[in-house]
Coordinates of C-alpha atoms in Angstrom, one line a residue:
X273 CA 42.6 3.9 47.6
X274 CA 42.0 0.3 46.6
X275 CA 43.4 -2.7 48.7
X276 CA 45.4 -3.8 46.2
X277 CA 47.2 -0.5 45.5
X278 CA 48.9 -0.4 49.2
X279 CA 51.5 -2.8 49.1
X280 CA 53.1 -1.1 45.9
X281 CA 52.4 2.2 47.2
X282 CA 54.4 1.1 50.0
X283 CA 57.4 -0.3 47.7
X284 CA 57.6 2.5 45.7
X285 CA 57.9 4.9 48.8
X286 CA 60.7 2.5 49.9
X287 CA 62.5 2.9 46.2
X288 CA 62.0 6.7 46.8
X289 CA 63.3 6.5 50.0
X290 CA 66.9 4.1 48.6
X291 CA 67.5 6.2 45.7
X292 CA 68.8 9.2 47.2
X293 CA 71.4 7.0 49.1
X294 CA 72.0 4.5 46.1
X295 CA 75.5 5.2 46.3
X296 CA 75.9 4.0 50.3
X297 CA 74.6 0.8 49.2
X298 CA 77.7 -1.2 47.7
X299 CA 78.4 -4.3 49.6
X300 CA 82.0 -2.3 50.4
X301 CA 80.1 0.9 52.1
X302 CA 77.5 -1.4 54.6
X303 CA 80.4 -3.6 55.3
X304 CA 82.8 -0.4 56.4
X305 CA 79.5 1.2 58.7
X306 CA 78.9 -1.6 60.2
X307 CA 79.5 -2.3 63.9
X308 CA 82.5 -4.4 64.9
X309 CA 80.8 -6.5 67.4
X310 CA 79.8 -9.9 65.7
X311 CA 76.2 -9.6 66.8
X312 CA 75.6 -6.4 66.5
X313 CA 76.8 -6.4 62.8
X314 CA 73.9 -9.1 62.3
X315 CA 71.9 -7.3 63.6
X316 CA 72.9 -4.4 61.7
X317 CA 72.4 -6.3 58.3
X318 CA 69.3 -8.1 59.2
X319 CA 67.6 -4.5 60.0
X320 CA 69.0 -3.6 56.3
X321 CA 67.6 -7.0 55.0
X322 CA 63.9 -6.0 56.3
X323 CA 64.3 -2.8 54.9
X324 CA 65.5 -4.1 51.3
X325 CA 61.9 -6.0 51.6
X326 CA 59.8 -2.8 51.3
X327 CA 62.3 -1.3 48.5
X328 CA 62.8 -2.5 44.8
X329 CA 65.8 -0.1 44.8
X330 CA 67.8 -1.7 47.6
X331 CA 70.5 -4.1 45.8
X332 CA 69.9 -7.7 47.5
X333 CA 73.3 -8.9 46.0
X334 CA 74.9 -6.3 48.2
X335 CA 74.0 -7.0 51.4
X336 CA 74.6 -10.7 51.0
X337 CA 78.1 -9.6 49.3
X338 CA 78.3 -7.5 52.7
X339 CA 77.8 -10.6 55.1
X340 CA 80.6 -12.6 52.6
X341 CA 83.0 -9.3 53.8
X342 CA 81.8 -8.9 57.4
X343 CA 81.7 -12.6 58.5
X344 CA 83.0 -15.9 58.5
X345 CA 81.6 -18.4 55.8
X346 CA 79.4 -20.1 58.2
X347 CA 78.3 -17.2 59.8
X348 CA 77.8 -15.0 56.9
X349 CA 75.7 -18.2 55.5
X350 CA 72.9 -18.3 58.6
X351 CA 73.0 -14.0 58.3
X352 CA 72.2 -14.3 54.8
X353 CA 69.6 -17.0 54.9
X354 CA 68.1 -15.3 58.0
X355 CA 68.2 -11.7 55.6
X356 CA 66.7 -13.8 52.6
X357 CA 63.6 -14.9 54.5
X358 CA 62.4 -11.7 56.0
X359 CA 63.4 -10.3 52.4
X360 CA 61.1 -13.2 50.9
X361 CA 58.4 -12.8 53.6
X362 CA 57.3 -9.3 54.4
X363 CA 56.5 -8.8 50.9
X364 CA 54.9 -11.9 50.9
X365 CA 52.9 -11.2 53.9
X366 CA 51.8 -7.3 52.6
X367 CA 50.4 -9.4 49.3
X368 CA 48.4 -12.5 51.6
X369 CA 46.2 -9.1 52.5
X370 CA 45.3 -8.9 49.2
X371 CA 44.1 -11.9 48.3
X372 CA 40.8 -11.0 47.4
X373 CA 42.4 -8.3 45.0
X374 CA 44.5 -10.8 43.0
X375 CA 42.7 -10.3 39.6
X376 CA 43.1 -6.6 39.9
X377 CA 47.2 -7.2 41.0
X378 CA 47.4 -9.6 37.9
X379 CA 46.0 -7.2 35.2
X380 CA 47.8 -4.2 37.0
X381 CA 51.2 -6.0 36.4
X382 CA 51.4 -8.1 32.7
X383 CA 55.1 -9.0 34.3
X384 CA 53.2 -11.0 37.1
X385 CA 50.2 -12.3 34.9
X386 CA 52.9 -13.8 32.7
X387 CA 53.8 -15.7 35.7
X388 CA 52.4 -19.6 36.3
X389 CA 49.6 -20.6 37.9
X390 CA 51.7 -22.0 41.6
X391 CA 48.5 -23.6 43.1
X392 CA 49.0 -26.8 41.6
X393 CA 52.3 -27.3 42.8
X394 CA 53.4 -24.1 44.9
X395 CA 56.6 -25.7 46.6
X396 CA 57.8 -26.4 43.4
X397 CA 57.2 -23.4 41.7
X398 CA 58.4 -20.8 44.4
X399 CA 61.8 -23.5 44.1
X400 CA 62.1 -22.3 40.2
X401 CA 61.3 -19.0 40.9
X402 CA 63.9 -18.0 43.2
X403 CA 66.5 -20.5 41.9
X404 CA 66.5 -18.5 38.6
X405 CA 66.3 -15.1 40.3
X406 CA 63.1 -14.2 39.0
X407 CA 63.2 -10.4 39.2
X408 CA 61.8 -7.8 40.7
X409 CA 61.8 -10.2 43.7
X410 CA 59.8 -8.2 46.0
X411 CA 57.0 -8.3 43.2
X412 CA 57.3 -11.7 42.9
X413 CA 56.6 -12.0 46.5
X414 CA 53.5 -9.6 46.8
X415 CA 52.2 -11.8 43.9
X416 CA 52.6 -15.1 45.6
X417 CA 51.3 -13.7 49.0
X418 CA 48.3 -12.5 47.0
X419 CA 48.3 -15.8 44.8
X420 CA 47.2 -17.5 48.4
X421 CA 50.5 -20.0 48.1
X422 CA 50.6 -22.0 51.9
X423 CA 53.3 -20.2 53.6
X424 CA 55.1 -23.5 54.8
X425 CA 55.9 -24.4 51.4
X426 CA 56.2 -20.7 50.6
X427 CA 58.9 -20.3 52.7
X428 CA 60.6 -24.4 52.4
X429 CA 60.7 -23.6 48.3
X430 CA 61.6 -19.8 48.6
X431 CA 64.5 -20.7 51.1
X432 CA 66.0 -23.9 49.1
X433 CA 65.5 -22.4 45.7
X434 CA 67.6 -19.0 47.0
X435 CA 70.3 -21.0 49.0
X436 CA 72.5 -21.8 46.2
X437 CA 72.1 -18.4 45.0
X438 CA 72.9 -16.9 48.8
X439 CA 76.4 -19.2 48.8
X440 CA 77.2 -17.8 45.5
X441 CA 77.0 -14.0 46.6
X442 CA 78.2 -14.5 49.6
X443 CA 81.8 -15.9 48.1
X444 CA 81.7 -13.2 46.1
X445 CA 81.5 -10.8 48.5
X446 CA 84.5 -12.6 50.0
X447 CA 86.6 -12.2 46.9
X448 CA 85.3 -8.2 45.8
X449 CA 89.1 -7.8 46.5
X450 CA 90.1 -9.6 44.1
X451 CA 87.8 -8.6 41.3
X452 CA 88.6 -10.7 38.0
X453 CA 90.2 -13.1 40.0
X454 CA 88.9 -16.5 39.9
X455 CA 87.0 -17.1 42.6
X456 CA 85.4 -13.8 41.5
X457 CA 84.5 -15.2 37.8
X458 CA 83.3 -18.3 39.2
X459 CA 80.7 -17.0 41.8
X460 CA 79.1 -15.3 38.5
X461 CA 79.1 -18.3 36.0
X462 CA 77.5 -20.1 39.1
X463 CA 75.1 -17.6 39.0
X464 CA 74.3 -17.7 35.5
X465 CA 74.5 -21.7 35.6
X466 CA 72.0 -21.7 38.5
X467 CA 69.5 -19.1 36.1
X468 CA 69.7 -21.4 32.8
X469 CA 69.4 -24.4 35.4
X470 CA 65.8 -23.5 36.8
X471 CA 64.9 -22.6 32.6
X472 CA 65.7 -25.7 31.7
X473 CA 63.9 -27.6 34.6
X474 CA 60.9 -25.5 34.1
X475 CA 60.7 -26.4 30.5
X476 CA 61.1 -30.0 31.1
X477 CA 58.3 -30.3 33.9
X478 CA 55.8 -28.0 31.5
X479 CA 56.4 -30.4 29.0
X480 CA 55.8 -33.6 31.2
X481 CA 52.7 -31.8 32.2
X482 CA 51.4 -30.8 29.0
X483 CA 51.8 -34.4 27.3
X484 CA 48.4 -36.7 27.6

């Protein structure tokens, strides 16, 4: 098996491994299994975090709904974050291996060649990336990892760019009870906002860079 193939055989045994229990993973059904201790609950969704890393098929916006229901704003903000960075870095890790493979990953994928060259500015770009939800995430990760982006400004852009998008789900997940309400309707036009946001800033910095 080549080096590169690993890391998506290992993904697509994760999504094989969700599907069957697709229907367990609402933000609703992890909030009602969880423990009732405080930190055992974080622990709880930090173990479902690391294993949303190795699956495509595991719903991110569900377990950060699921810390919005299980916690206290503040609290459910550190959980999330905490989940989002092992969700942004094991993948990212499993694709620094293949680094010497990174041709091979780019003409495997045409969704990841179609992505920019980050080495020029890679804080920057992981920032755009995540602030617009660039999907499938995991992907996106193996493809920086492999892409040989520094991991400090991996992780600083990844982490900022995400944040907005983290407080977002997580007051959703704090208003699932009141679906339609407004709270509810303004968590997902903040979503959307923060996706046309991270177009629009991409556009304008391509443009800056393209002019002589």
């Amino acid at each position: 098996m080549k080096r590169w193939a690993l890391p998506l055989v290992l993904l697509c045994a994760g999504l094989a491994a969700a599907w069957p229990l697709r229907r367990y993973l609402t933000a609703e059904a992890i909030a009602a299994r969880s423990p009732g201790q405080t930190g055992l609950a974080a622990a709880f969704l930090l173990a479902l975090y690391a294993a949303k890393s190795l699956s495509v098929a595991f719903p991110l916006s569900a377990l950060t709904a699921a810390g919005g229901l299980l916690f206290p704003l503040p609290t459910a903000l550190a959980v999330n974050l905490a989940g989002t960075a092992i969700v942004q870095l094991l993948p990212f890790l499993l694709g620094r291996r293949q680094r010497a493979d990174f041709s091979a990953l780019r003409q495997r994928h045409p969704r990841l060649a179609a992505l920019p060259d980050a080495a020029q500015h890679p804080r920057r770009t992981v920032f755009l990336l995540r602030l617009g939800g660039a999907a499938p995430g995991d992907l996106v990760s193996l493809f920086l990892g492999a892409a040989d982006i520094p991991l400090g400004s991996y992780l600083t852009g990844g982490l900022l760019g995400a944040a907005p998008r983290v407080l977002c789900t997580t007051l959703l997940g704090a208003a699932l009870w009141e679906i339609g309400g407004q709270r509810f309707w303004l968590s997902i036009g903040a979503g959307a906002l923060l996706t046309v946001t991270a177009i629009v800033l991409w556009r304008i910095l391509s443009a800056k860079k393209q002019k002589p």
